[in-house]
XYZ file of C-alpha atoms in Angstrom:
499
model
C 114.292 78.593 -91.858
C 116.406 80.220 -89.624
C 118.670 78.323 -87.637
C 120.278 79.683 -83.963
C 122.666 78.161 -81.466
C 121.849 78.306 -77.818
C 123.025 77.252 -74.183
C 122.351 73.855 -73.800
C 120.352 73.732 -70.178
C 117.961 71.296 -68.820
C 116.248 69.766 -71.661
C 113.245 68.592 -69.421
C 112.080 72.358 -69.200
C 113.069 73.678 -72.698
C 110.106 74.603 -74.281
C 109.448 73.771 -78.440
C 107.419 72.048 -80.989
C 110.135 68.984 -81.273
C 113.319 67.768 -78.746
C 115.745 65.958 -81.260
C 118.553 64.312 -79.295
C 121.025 61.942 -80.928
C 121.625 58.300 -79.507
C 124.531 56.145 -81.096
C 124.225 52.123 -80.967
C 125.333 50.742 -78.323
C 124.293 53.532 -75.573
C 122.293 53.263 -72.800
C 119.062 56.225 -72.975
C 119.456 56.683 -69.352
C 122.749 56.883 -69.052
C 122.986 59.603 -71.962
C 119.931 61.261 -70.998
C 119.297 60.341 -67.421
C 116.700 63.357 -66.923
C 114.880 62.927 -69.512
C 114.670 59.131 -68.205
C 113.320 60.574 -65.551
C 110.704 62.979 -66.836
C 109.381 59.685 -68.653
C 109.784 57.202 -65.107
C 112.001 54.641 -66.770
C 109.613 54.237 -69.967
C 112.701 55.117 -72.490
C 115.214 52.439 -70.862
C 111.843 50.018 -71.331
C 111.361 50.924 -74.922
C 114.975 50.326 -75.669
C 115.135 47.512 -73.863
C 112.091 46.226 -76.270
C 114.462 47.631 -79.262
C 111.772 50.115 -80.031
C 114.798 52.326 -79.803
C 118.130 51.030 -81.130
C 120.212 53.850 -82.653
C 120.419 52.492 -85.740
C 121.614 54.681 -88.485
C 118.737 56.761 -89.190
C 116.212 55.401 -87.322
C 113.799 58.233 -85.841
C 111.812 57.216 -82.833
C 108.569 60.020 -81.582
C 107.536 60.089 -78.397
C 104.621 62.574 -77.552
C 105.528 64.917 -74.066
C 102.715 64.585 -72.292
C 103.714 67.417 -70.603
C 105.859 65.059 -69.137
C 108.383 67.543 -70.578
C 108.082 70.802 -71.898
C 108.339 70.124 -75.700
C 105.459 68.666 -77.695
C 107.186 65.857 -78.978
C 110.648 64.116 -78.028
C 112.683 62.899 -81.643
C 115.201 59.921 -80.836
C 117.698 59.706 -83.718
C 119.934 56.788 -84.188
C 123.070 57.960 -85.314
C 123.800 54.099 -86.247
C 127.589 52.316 -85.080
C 130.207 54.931 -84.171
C 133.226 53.206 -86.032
C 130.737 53.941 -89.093
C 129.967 57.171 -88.241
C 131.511 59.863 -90.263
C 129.982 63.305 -91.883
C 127.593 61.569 -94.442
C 126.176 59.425 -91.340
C 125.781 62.314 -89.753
C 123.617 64.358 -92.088
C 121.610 61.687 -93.218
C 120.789 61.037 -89.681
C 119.644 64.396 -88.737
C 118.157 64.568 -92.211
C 115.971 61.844 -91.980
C 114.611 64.007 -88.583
C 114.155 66.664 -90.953
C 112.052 64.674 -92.805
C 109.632 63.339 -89.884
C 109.901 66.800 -88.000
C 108.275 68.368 -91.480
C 105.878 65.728 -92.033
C 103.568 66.916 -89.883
C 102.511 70.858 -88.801
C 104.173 73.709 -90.444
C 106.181 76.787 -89.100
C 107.245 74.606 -85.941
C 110.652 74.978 -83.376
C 112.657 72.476 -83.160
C 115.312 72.175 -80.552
C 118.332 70.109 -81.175
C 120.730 68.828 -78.486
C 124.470 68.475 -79.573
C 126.054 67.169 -77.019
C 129.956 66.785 -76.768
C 131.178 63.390 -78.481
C 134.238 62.139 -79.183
C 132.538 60.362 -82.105
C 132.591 63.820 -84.138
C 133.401 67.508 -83.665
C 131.169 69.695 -82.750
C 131.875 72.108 -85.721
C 131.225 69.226 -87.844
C 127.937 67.948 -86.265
C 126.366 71.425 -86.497
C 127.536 71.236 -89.874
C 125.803 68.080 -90.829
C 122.746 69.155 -88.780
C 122.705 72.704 -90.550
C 122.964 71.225 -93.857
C 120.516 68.520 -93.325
C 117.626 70.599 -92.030
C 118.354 73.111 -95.059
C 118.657 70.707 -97.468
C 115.748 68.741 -96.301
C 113.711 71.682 -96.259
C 114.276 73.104 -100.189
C 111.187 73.028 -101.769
C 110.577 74.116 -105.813
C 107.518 75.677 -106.410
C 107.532 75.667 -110.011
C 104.829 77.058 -112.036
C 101.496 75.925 -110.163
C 98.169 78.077 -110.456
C 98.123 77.555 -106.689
C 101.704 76.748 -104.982
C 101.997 73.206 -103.198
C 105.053 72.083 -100.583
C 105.668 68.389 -100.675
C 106.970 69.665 -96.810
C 105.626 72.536 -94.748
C 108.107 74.556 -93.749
C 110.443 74.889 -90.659
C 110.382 78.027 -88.670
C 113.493 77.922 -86.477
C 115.712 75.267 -85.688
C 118.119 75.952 -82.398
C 120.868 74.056 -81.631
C 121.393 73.568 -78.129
C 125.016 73.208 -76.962
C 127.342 73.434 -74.604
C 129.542 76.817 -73.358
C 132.840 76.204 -74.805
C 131.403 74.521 -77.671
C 129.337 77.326 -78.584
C 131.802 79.276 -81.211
C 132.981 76.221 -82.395
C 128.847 75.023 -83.072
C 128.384 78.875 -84.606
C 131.270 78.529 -87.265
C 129.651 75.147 -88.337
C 126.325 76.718 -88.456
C 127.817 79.321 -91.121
C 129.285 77.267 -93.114
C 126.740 75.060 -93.320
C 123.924 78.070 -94.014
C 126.764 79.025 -96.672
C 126.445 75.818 -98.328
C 123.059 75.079 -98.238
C 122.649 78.186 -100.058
C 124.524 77.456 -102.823
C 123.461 74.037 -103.191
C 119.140 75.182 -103.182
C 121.071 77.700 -105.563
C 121.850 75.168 -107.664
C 118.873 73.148 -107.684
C 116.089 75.232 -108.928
C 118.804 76.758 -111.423
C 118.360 73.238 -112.936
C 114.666 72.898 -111.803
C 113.908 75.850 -114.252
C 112.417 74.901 -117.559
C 114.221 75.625 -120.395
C 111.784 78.311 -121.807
C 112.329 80.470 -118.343
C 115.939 79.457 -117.933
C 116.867 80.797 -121.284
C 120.812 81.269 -121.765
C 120.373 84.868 -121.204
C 118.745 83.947 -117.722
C 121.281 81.903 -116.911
C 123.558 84.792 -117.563
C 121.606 87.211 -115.652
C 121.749 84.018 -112.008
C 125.417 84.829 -112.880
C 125.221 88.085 -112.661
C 123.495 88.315 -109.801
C 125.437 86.663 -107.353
C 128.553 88.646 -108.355
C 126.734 91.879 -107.797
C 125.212 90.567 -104.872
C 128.517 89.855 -102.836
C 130.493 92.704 -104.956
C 132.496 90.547 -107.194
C 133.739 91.536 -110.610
C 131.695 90.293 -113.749
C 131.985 90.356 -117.527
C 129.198 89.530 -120.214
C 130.807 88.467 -123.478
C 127.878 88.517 -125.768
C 127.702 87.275 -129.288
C 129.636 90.022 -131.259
C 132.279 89.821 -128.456
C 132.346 85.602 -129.017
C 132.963 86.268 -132.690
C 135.698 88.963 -132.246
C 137.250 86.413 -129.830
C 136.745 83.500 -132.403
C 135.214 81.409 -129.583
C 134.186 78.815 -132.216
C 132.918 76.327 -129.799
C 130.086 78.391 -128.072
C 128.885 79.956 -131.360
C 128.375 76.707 -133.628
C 126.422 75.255 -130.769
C 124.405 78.272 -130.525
C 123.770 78.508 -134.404
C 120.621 76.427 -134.577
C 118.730 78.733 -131.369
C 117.080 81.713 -131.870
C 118.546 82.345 -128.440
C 121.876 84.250 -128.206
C 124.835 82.604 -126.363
C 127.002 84.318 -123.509
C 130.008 83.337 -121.704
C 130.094 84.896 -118.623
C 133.358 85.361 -116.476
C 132.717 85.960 -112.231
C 135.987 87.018 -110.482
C 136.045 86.745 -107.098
C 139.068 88.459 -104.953
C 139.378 87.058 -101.914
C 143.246 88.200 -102.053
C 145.382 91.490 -101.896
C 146.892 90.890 -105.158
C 145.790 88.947 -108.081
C 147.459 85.822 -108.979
C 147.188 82.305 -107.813
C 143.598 82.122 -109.242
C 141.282 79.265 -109.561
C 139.769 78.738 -112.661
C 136.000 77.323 -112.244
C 134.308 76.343 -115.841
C 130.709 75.851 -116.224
C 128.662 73.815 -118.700
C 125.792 76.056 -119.091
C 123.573 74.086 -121.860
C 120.040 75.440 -120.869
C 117.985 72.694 -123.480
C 119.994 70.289 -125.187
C 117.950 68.452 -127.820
C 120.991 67.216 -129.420
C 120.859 69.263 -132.486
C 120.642 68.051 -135.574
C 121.836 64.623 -133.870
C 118.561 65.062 -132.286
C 118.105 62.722 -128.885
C 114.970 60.277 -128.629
C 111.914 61.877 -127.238
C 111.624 59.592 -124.294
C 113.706 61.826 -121.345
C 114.192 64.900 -123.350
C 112.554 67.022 -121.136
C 114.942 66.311 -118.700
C 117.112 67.748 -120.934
C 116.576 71.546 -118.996
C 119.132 69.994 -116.413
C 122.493 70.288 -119.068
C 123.337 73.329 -117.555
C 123.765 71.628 -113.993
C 127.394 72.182 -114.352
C 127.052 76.110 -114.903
C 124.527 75.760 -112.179
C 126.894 74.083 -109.710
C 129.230 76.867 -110.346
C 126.955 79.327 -109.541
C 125.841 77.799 -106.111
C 129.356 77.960 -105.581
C 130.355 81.547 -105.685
C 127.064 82.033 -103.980
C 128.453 80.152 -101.147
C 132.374 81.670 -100.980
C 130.495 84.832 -101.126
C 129.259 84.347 -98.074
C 131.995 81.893 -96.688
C 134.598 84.947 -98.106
C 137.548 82.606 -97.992
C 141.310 84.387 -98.688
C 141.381 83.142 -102.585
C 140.781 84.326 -105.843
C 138.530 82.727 -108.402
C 138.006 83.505 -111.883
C 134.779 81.417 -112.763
C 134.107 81.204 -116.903
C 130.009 79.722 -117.932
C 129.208 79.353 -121.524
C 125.362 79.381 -121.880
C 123.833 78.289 -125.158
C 120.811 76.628 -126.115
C 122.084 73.217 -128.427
C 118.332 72.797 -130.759
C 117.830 72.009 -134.731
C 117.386 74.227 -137.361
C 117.995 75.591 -140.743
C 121.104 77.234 -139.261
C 122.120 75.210 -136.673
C 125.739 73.032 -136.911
C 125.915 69.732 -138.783
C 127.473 66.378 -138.592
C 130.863 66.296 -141.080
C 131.131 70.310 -140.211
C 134.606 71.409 -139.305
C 134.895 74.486 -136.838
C 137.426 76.616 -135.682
C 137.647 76.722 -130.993
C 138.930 79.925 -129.807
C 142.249 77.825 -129.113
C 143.026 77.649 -132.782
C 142.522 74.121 -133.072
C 139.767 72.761 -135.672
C 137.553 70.367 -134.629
C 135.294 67.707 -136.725
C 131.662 67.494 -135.688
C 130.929 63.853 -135.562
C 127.881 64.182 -133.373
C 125.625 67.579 -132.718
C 124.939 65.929 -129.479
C 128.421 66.226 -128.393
C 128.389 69.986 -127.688
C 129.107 70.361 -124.289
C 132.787 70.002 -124.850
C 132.762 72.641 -127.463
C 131.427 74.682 -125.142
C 133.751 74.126 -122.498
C 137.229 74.141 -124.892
C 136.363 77.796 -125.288
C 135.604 78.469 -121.756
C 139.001 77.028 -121.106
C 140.980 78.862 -123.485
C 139.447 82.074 -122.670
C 140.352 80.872 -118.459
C 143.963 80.521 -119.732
C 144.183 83.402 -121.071
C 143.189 84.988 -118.030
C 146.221 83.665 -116.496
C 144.500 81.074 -113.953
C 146.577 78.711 -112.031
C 144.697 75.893 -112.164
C 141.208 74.277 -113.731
C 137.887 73.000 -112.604
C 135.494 72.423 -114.732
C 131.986 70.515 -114.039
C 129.521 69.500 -117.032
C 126.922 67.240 -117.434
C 129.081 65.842 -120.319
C 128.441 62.233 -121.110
C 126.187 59.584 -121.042
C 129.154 57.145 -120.628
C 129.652 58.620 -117.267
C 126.169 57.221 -116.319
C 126.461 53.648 -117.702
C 130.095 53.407 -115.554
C 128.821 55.662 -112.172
C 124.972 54.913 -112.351
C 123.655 57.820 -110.873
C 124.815 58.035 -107.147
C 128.445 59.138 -107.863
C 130.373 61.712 -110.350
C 133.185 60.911 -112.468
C 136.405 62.875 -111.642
C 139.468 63.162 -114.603
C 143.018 64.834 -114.366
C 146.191 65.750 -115.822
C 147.813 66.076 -112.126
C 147.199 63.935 -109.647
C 148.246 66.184 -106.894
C 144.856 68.870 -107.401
C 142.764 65.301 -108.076
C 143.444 64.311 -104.309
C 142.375 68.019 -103.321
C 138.980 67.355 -105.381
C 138.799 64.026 -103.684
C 139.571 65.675 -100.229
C 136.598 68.589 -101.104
C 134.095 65.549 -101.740
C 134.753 64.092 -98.874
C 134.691 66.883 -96.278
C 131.628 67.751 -98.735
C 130.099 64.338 -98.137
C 129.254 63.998 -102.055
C 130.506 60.981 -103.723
C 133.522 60.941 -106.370
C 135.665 58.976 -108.119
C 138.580 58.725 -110.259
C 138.801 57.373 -114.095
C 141.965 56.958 -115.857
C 142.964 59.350 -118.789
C 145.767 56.680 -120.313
C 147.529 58.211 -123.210
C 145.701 54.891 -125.967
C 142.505 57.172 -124.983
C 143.613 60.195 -127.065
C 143.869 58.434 -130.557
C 140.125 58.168 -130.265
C 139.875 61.797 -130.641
C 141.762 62.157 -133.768
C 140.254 63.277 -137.121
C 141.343 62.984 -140.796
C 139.589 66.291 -141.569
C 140.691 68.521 -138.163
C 142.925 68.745 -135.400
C 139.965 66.627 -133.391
C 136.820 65.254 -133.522
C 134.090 65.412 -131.482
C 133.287 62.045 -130.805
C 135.730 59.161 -130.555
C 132.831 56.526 -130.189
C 130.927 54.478 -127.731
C 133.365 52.939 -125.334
C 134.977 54.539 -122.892
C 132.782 57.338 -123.939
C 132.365 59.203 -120.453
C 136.720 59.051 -120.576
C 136.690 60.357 -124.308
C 135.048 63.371 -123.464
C 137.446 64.265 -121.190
C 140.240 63.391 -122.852
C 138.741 65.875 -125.448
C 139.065 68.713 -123.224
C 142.850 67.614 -122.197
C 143.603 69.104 -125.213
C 142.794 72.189 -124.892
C 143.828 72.517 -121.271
C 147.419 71.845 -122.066
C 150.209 71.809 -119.194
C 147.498 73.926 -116.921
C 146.756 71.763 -113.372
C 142.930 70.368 -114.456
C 140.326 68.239 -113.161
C 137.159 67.325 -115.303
C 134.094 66.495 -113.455
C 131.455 64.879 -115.303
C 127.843 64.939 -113.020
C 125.763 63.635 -116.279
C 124.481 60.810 -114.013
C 123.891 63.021 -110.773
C 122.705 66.906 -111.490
C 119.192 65.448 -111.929
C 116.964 62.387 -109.809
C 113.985 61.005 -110.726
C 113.558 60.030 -106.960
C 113.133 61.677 -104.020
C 115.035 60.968 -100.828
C 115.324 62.437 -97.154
C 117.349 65.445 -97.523
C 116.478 65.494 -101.827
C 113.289 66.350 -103.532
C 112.651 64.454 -107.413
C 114.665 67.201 -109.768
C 117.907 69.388 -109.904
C 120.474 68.024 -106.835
C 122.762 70.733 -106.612
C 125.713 68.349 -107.053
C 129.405 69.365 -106.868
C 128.344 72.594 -105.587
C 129.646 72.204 -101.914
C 132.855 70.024 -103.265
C 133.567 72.870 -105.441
C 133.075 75.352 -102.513
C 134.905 72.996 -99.891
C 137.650 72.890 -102.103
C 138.245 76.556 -103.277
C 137.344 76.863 -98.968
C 140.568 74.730 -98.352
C 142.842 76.733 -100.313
C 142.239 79.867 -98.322
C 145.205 82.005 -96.822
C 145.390 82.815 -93.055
């Protein structure tokens, strides 16, 4: 889909497959649109006045041309109340036209008219509009004999706006293609299944994105994991046939290097639990454990084309967590890269393993700061459900950052508390730590766990166990791998850019 911004002229005579105009409740059709009132001889004021059209939030009204105008079909969207109305609105409004636009017909032009508002900038509502149609349109083909698109595709959408909005509309537009990217990235990293998506594949998606926008990469492959005594990655690994990989993206958006960002992936590609093997029911779901590594990924696919003034040193441990004669056991006692011993309580508690090293090895790199996303605990679920990601921190200060990203993101967040009581859980009699500090307050736990090994070092934990993977299907969402965290992540390495 490509999408293109335009001069907004006389909508009665612009010629497409769908006219999508916005209406917010409250406003009068004619008075917004008094030629297109017109064209029609009063029949829109008489439909709203019938409240076949309200501008309600999301509501998406068709009205056939007729050659009454020059597109085929004219799309009302309600935009819903504007005192409401933020970014989400937005995007759920245009992506709910997204939907109905693709419903019917494939390979169609659709002509969108952003008008100036005080309800929203215009950089913003291209945004939302950009990311809606993109998002709405992703479409996993999987492994079909003969390929099949819940959606036909969109050919072209324009956006049609006015002359000294029109840079303003275009930077939106970018960033919004940037992040779309990044996110569909994302998604069919975690759509894969597991025997495709092996952890040297996952290494390879790495790969390619830093080669693709020339950043600098480094494989460290088993023999270097053992010289680096990255304990962590290689007991999880032990029970795979499959070897692990930690894979470390820098990205120099900077003159010099310092200042950097330290992203951490959870890059699980099956996680059967181990020895502490999970029950069957859900386990295939189980591919999505990397959707931390994943949202990474999407991420430095979009700042490579966003190119903000930052650097980023992004660290993803892939490994493949399954049973065997060789693979880790409950009551073992390893050795992280940090130093510190840790008691295995659970095999199904790997992901922090994982991540410890990932952080050490990000320290040592000298990075300023820490995020890391996994899909680290079913705890996180039973407190979040799965429309919202947990969010932990050792500094407040880069928490309200994360929380800023989400928002401008439009991707839900919140904050759990990491009170001192919490780490006693995590002690062992046998190591420094154990693995597993028990049922409640699990999702916090887990976190906690990885406080350890990020020290004094300015962290947030983000744990997307409940939201890297739906079941359902929505407007801008296929059933499958979301893509969540990717833009937040992007947003917020975006916000720290130089001038």
């Amino acid at each position: 889909m490509e999408v293109t911004v335009e001069k907004r002229s006389q909508l009665v005579s612009y010629a497409c497959d769908e006219l999508v105009v916005p209406l917010w409740k409250g406003e009068q059709l004619s008075q917004v649109y008094p030629e297109l009132e017109a064209a029609f001889a009063g029949s829109l004021s008489g439909l709203q006045q019938e409240g076949e059209i309200t501008g309600e939030a999301k509501e998406v009204t068709v009205i056939h041309g007729l050659n009454r105008i020059a597109a085929k079909k004219l799309l009302i969207v309600g935009m819903g109340e504007p005192a409401k109305f933020d970014f989400v609105a937005a995007r759920n409004a245009w992506g709910r036209a997204a939907k109905t636009v693709a419903s019917k017909g494939k390979a169609k032009i659709v002509a969108i008219d952003l008008p100036t508002t005080e309800h929203m900038s215009a950089e913003r509502l291209s945004q939302a509009v950009t990311e809606a149609f993109g998002l709405a349109e992703y479409n996993y083909e999987g492994y079909r004999q003969k390929a099949k698109r819940e959606f036909p595709p969109i050919a072209t959408v324009r956006i049609l706006a006015a002359d000294d909005a029109a840079s303003a509309v275009q930077t939106g537009v970018l960033r919004g293609s940037a992040l779309v990217s990044g996110t569909n990235l994302a998604r069919t990293l975690v759509n894969e299944p597991a025997n495709y998506l092996t952890p040297r594949a996952l290494k390879d998606a790495a790969v390619a994105v830093a080669e693709r926008y020339g950043m600098t990469v480094e494989v460290l492959d088993k023999a270097k994991l053992e010289e680096l005594g990255m304990g962590g990655v290689l007991s999880v690994a032990k029970g795979s046939e499959l070897a692990p990989y930690v894979v470390a993206v820098k990205y120099q958006g900077r003159e010099t290097w310092d200042d950097v960002i330290g992203l951490i992936g959870k890059g699980v590609t099956f996680d059967t639990g181990g020895i502490s093997i999970k029950p069957v029911a859900g386990m295939e779901d189980m591919k999505s454990d990397m959707g931390g590594a994943a949202a990474m990924i999407g991420a430095l696919e979009a700042l490579g084309q966003m190119k903000p003034k930052v650097n980023v040193l992004a660290v993803i441990g892939t490994v493949e967590n399954m049973p065997s004669g060789t693979a880790f056991r409950p009551g073992d006692v390893i050795t992280t890269m940090s130093g510190k011993t840790v008691e295995i309580i659970t095999t199904d508690a790997e992901g922090r393993l994982v991540l410890a090293d990932c952080i050490t090895y990000a320290k040592e790199q000298g990075v300023s700061c820490i995020v890391d996303a996994a899909t680290l605990t079913g705890g996180i679920v039973v407190a979040l459900g799965h429309y919202c990601s947990g969010a932990m921190t050792n500094n407040q200060a880069l928490m309200n950052e994360l929380l800023g990203a989400a928002d401008t993101a439009g991707e839900r967040l919140w904050q759990l508390p990491m009170f001192e009581e919490y780490r006693s859980l995590n002690k062992s009699r046998f190591a420094d730590l154990k693995n597993s500090g028990g049922r409640y307050g699990h999702g916090i736990i887990g976190g906690v766990f990885l406080q350890e090994f990020v020290g004094d070092t300015p962290w947030v934990h983000l744990d997307i166990a409940g939201t890297a993977y739906t079941a359902t299907a929505g407007d801008m969402q296929p059933a499958g791998g979301t893509g969540v965290m990717t833009r937040t992540i992007a947003e917020f390495v975006a916000g720290r850019s130089q001038s």
